[in-house]
CSV table of C-alpha atoms in Angstrom, one decimal:
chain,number,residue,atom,x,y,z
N,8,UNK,CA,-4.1,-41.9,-12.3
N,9,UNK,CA,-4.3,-42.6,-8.0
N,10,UNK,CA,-1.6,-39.8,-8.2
N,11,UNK,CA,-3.8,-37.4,-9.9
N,12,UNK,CA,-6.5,-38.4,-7.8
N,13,UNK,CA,-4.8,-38.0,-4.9
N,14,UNK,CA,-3.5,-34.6,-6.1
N,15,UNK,CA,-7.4,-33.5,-7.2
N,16,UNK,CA,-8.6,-34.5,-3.4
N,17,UNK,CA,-5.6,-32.3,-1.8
N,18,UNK,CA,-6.6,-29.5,-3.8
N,19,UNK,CA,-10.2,-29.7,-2.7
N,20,UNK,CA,-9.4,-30.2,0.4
N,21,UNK,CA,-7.5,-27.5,0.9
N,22,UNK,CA,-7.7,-24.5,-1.7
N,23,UNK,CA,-10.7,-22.7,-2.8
N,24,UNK,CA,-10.4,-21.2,-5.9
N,25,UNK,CA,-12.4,-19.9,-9.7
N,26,UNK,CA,-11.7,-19.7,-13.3
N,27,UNK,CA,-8.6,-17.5,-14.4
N,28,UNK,CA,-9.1,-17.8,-18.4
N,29,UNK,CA,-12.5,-16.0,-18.5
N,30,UNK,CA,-13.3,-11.7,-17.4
N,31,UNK,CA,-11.7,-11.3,-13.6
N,32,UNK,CA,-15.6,-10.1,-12.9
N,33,UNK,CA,-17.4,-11.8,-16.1
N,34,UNK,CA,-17.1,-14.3,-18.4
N,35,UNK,CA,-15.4,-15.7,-21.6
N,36,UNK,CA,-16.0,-18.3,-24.3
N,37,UNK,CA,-12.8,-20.2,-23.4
N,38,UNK,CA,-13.2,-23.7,-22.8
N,39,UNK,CA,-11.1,-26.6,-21.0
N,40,UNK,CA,-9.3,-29.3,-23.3
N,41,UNK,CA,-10.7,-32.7,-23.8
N,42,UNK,CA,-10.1,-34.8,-20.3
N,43,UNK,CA,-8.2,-31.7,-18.7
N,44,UNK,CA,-8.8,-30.9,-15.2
N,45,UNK,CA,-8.7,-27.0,-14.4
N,46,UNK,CA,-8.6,-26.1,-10.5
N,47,UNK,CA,-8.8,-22.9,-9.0
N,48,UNK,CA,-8.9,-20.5,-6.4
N,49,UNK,CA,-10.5,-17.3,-6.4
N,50,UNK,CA,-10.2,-14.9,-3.8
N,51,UNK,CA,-12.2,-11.5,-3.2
N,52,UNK,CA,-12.1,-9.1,-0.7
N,53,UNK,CA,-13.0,-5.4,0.1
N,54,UNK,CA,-13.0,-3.2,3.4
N,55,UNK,CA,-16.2,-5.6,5.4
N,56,UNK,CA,-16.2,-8.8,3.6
N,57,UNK,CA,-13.4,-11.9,2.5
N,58,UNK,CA,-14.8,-14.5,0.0
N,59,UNK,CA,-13.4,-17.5,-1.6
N,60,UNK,CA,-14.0,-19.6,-4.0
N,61,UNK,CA,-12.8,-23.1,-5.3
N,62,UNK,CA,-13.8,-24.5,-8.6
N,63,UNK,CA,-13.0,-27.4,-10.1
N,64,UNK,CA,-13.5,-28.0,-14.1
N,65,UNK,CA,-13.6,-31.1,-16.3
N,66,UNK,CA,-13.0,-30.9,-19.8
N,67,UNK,CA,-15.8,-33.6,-20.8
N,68,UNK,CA,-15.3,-32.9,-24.5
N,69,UNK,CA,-13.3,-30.4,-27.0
N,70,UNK,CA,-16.6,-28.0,-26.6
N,71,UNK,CA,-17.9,-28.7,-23.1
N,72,UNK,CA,-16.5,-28.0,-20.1
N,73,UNK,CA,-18.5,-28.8,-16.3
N,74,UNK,CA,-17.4,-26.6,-14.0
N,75,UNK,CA,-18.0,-27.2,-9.7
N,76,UNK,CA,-17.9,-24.1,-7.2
N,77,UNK,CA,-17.7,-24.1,-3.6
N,78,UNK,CA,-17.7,-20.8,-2.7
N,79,UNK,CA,-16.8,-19.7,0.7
N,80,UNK,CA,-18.0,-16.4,2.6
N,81,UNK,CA,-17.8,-14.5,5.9
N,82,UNK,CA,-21.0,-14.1,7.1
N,83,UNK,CA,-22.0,-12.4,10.7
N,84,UNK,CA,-18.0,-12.7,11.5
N,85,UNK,CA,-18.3,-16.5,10.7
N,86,UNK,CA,-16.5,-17.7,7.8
N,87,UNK,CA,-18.4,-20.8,5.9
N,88,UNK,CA,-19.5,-22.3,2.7
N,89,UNK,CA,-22.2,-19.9,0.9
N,90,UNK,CA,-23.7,-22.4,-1.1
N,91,UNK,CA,-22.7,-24.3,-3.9
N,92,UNK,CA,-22.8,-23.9,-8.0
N,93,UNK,CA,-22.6,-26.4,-11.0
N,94,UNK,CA,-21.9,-24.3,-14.3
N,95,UNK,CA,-21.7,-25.5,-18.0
N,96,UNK,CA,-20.1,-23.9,-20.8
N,97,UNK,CA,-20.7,-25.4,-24.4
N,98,UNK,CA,-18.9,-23.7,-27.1
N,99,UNK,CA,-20.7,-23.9,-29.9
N,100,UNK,CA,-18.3,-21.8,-32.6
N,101,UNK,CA,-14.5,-21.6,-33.3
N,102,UNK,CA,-13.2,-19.8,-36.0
N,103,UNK,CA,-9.5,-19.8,-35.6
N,104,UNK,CA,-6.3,-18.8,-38.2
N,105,UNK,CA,-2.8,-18.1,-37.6
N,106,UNK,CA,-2.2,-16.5,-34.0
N,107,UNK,CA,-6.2,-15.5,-33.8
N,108,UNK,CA,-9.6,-17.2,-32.7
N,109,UNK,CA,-12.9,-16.2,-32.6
N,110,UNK,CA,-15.1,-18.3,-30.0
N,111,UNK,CA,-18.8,-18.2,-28.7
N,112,UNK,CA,-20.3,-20.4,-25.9
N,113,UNK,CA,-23.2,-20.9,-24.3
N,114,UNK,CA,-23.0,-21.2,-20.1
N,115,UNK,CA,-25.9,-22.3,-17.7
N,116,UNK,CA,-25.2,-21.4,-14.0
N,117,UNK,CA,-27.0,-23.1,-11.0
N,118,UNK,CA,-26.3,-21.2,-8.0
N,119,UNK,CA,-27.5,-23.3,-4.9
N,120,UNK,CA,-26.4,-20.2,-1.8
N,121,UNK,CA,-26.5,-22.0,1.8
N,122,UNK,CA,-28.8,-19.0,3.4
N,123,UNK,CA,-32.2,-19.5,2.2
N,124,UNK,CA,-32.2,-16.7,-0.8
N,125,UNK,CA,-33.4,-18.4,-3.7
N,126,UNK,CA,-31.4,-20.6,-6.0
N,127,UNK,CA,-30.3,-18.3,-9.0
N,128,UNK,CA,-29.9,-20.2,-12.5
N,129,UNK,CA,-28.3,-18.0,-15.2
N,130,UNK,CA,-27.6,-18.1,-18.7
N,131,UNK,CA,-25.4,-16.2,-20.5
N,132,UNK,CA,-23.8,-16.1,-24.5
N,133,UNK,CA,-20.1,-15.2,-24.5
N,134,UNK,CA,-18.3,-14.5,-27.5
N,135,UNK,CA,-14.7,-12.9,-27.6
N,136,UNK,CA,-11.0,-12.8,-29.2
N,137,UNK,CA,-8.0,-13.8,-28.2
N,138,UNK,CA,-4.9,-13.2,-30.6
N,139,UNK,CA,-0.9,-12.5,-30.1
N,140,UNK,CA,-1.8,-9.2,-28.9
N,141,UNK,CA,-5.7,-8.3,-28.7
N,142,UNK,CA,-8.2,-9.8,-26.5
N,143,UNK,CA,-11.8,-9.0,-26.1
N,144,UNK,CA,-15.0,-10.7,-24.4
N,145,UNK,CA,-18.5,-9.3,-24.7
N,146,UNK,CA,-21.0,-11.4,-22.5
N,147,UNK,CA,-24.6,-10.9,-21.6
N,148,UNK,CA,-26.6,-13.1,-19.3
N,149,UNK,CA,-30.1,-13.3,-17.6
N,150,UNK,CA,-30.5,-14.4,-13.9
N,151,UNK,CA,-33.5,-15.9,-13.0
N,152,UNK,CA,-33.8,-15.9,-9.5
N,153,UNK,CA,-36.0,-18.7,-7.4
N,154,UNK,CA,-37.8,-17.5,-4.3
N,155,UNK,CA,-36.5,-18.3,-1.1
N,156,UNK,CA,-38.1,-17.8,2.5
N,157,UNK,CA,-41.5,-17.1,0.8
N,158,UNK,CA,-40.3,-14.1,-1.3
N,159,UNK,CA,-39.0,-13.8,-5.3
N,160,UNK,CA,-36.3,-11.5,-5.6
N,161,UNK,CA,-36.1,-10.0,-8.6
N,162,UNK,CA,-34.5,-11.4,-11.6
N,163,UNK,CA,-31.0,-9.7,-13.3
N,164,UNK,CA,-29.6,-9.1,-16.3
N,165,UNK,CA,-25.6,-9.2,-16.7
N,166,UNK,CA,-23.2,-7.7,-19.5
N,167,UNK,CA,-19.8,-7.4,-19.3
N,168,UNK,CA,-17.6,-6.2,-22.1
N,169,UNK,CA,-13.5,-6.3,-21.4
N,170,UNK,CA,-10.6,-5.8,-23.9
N,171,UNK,CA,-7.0,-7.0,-23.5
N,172,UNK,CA,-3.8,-5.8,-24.6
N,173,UNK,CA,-0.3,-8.2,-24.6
N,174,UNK,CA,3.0,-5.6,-25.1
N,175,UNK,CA,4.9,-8.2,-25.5
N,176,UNK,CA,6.2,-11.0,-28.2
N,177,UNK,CA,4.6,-14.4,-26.5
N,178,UNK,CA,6.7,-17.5,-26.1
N,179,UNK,CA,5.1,-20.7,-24.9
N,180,UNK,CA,8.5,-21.3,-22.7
N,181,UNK,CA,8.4,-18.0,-21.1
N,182,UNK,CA,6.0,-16.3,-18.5
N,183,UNK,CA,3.3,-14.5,-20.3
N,184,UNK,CA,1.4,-11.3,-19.2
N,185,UNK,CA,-2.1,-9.7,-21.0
N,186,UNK,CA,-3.5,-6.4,-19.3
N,187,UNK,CA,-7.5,-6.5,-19.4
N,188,UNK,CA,-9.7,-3.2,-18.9
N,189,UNK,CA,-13.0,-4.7,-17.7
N,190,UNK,CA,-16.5,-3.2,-17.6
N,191,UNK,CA,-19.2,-4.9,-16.1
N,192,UNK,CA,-22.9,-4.3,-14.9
N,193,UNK,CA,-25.9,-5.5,-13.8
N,194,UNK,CA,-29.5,-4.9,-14.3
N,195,UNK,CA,-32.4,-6.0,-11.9
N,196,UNK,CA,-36.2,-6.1,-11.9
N,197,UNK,CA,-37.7,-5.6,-9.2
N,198,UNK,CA,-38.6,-8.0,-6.2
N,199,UNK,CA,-41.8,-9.5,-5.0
N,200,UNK,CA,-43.6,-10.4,-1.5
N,201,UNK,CA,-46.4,-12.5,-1.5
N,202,UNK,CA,-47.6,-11.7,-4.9
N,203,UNK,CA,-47.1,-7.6,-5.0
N,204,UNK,CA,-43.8,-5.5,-6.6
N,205,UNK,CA,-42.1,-3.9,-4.0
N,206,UNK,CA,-41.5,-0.7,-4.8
N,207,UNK,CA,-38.0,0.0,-3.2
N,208,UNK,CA,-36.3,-2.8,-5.6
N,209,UNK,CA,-35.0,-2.8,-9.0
N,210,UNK,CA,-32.5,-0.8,-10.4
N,211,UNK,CA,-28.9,-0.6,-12.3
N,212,UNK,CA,-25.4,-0.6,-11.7
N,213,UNK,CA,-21.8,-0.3,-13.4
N,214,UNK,CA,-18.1,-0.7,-12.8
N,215,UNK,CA,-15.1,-0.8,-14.1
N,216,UNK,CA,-11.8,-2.8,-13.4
N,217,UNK,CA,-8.5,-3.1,-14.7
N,218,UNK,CA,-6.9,-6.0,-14.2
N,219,UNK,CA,-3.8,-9.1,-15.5
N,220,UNK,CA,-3.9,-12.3,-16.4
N,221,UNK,CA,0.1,-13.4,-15.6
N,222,UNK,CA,0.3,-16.9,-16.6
N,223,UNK,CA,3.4,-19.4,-16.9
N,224,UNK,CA,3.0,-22.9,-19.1
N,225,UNK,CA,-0.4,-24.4,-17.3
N,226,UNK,CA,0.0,-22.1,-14.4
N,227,UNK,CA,-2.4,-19.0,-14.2
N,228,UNK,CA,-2.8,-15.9,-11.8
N,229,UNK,CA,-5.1,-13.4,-12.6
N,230,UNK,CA,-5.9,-10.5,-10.3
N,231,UNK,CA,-7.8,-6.6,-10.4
N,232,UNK,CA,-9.8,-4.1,-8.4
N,233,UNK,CA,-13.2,-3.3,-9.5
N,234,UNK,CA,-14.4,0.0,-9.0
N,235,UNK,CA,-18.0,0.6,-8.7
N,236,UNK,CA,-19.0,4.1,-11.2
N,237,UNK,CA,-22.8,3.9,-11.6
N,238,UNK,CA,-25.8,2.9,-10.3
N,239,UNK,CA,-29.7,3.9,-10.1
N,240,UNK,CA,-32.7,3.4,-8.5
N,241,UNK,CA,-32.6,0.8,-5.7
N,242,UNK,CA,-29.8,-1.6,-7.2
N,243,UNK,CA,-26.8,-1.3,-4.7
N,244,UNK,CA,-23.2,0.3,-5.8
N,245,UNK,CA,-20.7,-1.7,-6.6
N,246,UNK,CA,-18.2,-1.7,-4.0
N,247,UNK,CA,-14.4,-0.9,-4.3
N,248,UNK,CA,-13.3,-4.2,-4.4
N,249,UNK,CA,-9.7,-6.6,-5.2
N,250,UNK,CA,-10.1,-10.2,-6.9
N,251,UNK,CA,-7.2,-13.1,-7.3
N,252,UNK,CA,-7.6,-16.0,-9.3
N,253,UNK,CA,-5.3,-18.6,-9.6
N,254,UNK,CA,-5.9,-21.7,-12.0
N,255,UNK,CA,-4.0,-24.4,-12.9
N,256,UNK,CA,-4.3,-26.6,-16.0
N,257,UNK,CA,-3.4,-30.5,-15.3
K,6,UNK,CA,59.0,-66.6,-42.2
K,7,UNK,CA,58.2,-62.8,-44.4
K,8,UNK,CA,55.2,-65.2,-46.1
K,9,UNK,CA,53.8,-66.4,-42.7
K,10,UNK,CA,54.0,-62.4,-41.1
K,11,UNK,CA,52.1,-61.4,-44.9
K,12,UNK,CA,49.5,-64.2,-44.2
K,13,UNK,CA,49.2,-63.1,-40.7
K,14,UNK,CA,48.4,-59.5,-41.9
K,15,UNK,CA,46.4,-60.7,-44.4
K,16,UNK,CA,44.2,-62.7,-41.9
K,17,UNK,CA,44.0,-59.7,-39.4
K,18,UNK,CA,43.1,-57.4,-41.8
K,19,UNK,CA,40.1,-59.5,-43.4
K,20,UNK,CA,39.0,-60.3,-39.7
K,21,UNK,CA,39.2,-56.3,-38.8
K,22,UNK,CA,37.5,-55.2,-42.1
K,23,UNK,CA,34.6,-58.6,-41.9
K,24,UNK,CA,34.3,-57.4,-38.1
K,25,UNK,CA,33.7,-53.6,-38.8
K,26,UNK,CA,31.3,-54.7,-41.6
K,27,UNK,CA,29.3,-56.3,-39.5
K,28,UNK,CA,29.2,-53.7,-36.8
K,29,UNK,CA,28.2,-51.6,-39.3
K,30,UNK,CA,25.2,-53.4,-40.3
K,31,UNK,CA,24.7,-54.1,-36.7
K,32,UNK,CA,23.9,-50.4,-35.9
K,33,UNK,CA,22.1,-49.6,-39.3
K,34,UNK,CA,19.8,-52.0,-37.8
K,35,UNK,CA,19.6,-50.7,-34.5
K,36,UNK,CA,19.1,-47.2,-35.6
K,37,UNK,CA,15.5,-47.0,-36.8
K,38,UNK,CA,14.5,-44.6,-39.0
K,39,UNK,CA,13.4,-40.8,-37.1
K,40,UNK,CA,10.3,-38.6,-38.6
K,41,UNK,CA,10.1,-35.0,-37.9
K,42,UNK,CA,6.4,-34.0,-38.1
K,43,UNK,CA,5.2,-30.2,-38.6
K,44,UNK,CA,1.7,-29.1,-38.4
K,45,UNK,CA,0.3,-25.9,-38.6
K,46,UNK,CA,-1.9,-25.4,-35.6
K,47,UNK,CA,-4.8,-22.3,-36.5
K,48,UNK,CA,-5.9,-20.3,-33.2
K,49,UNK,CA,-2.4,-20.9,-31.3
K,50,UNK,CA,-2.2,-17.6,-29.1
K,51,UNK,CA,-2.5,-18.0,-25.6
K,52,UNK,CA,0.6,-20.3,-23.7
K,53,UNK,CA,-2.7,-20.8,-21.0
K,54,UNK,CA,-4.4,-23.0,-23.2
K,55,UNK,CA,-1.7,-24.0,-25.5
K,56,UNK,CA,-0.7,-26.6,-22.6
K,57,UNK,CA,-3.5,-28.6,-23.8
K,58,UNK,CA,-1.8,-29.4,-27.1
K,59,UNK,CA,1.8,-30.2,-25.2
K,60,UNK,CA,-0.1,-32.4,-22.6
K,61,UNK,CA,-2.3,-34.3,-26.2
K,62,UNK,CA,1.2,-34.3,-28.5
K,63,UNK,CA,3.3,-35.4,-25.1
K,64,UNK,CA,1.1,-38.4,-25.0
K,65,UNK,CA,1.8,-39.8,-28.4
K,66,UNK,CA,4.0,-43.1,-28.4
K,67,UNK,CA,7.4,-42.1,-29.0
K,68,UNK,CA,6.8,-38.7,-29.7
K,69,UNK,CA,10.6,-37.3,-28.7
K,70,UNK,CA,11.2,-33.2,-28.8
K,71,UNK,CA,8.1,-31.6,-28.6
K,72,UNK,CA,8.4,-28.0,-29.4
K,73,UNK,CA,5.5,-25.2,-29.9
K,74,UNK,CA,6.1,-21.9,-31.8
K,75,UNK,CA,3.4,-19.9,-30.8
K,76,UNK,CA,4.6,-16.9,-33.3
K,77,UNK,CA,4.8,-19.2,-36.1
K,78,UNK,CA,1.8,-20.9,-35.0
K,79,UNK,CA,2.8,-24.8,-35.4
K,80,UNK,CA,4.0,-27.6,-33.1
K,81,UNK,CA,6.8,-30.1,-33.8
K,82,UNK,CA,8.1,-33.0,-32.9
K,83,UNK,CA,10.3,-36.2,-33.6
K,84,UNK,CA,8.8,-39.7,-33.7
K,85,UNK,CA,10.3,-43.2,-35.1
K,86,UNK,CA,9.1,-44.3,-38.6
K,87,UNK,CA,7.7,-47.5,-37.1
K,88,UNK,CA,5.5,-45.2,-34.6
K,89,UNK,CA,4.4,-42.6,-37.0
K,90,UNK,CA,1.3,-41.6,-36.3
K,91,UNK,CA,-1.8,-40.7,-39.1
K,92,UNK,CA,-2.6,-37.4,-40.1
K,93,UNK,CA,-6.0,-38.4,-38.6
K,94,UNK,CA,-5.0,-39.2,-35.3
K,95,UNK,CA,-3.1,-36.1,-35.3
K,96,UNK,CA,-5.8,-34.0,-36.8
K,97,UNK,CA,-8.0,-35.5,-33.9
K,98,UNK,CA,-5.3,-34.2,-31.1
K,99,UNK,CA,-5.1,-30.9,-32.6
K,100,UNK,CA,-9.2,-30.5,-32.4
K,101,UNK,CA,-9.3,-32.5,-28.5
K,102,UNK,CA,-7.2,-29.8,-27.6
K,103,UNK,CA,-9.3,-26.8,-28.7
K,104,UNK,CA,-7.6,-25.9,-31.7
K,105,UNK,CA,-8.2,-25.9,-35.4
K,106,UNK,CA,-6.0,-28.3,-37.9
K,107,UNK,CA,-3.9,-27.5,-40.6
K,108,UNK,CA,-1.2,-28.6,-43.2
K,109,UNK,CA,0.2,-31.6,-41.4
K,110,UNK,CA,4.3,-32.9,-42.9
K,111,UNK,CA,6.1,-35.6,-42.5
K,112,UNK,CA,10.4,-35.7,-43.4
K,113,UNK,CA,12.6,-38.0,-42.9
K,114,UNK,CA,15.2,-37.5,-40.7
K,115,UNK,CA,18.5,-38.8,-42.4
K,116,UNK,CA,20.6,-41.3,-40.6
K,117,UNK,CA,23.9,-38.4,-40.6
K,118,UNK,CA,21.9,-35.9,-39.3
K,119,UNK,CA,20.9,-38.1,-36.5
K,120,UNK,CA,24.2,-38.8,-35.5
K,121,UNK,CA,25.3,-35.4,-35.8
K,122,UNK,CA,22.3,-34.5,-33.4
């Protein structure tokens, strides 16, 4: 047990990382076993800006898993700690048969960022597959976001939809690869100040990304670019950007 | 003198065969009785999150040669008789881990096929 502490407390201390057995750039049903410890490191990066992320999860029962983020950002040239987040995934259905399972969870997101934007709590339903050779995840979420600095941002919806694909025969013993075509969006209402809508707010986007989930026993890498197709009125384009994840199950 | 060498065989031979006898029942003793348990594990299709199941079936007292068939979709493993544990407790492990429970065996293993292993 002091091992595993000890082990937990080097991690924190020195990896950041985010959840490899979910969407690269959305979410999935999947949830930690009972009394397992899940860390991970998730890095992102694209031509102006490096980010990082470490998460920790707890398994606190077969259904519920409590997830911790520290992500990490650079910001004006500086890099530091964004903020902090506490997310909770209950699944609340499992229907499972030989080689296949259907799941569906329920995830609550508290987003605490570091810079004075307003604290963003999100809820989401995720439901997908995973069999010996087809995956899919469909997710849709609303973020409500709470004014900082005197002024209410506007609130956003989130869908992603991803399907997976494994070519090959899969052996517990041996490394394992899936290939994942992602698509993910956003939709956001527009902002207030003091009261009004501003009119230069609100909008859409849309991307798509391919990525991999490689993993080996309890030990995950998952990694894919995102490349930004769509997006309307005032909501920003989603940049051309690359994502690794690498999670551990202990 | 050809009676006392007959007695002396005799003697040796009762010793050798009341002395391999007892060896015999020595190790049938020592040898406790193996179980090899099967279940059928529903929703087994990702080695990710199949660790889970290793990590719960790892854990059970005595459990000896855990093996997971992902294709066949059931996990295995060898346990003494005396340590056996309930198709609850496994049922239970199975669930903990994030999977769904089913047909659960238990067969002896016999004592030849032990030593032959």
């Amino acid at each position: 047990m002091k091992k595993r502490i000890f082990f937990l407390l080097l991690l924190w201390g020195v990896a950041y990382a985010a959840q490899a057995h979910e969407p690269l750039y959305g979410f999935g049903p999947h949830v930690l076993f009972k009394g397992g410890f899940a860390p991970h490191l998730t890095l992102k990066w694209n031509q102006n800006e490096f980010e990082s992320e470490y998460a920790l999860g707890y398994g606190l029962t077969r259904n519920w898993t409590l997830i911790a983020e520290l992500p990490w950002s650079t910001t004006d040239g500086e890099y530091r700690i964004s903020g902090t987040g506490l997310r909770s995934k209950y699944r609340f259905w499992l229907k499972a048969g030989k080689g296949i399972s259907h799941q569906a969870s329920l995830i609550t997101r508290l987003e605490m960022p570091a810079d004075g934007r307003g604290s963003l709590l999100s809820m989401a339903v995720t439901t997908g597959q995973e069999a010996l050779h087809l995956y899919w995840f469909a997710s849709a979420g609303y973020g409500l976001r709470m004014g900082g600095n005197g002024s209410a941002p506007g609130h956003r919806m989130i869908y992603n939809f991803s399907i997976g694909y494994r070519p090959y025969k899969v052996n517990y013993y041996k490394p394992d690869i899936v290939f994942f075509l992602e698509s993910s969006g956003n939709v956001f209402a527009r902002s207030s100040e003091n009261g009004q809508n501003s009119e230069e707010s609100g909008g859409g986007n849309f991307a798509l990304a391919p990525s991999f989930f490689l993993t080996y026993r309890n030990y995950a890498l998952r990694g894919g670019i995102q490349y930004g197709l769509w997006n309307a009125a005032y909501a920003p384009k989603i940049e051309r950007n690359f994502k690794l994840t690498l999670e551990v199950h202990i | 003198m050809k009676y006392r060498i007959q007695s002396y065989s005799f003697l040796a031979l009762t010793w050798l065969t009341l002395f391999l006898l007892s060896d015999t029942r020595i190790h049938a003793q020592e040898a406790p009785q193996k179980v090899f348990v099967r279940m059928e594990v529903d929703g087994l299709s990702c080695p990710f999150c199949t660790y889970g199941l290793e990590k719960k079936l790892k854990k059970i007292d005595g459990a000896k040669e855990v093996f997971i068939d992902l294709q066949a979709g059931e996990a295995t493993f060898i346990v003494t008789k005396d340590k056996q544990p309930s198709k609850e407790k496994l049922e239970k492990i199975v669930k903990d881990a994030g999977f769904v429970p089913g047909k659960i065996s238990f067969s002896e293993i016999k004592a030849k096929k032990e030593d032959e292993r």
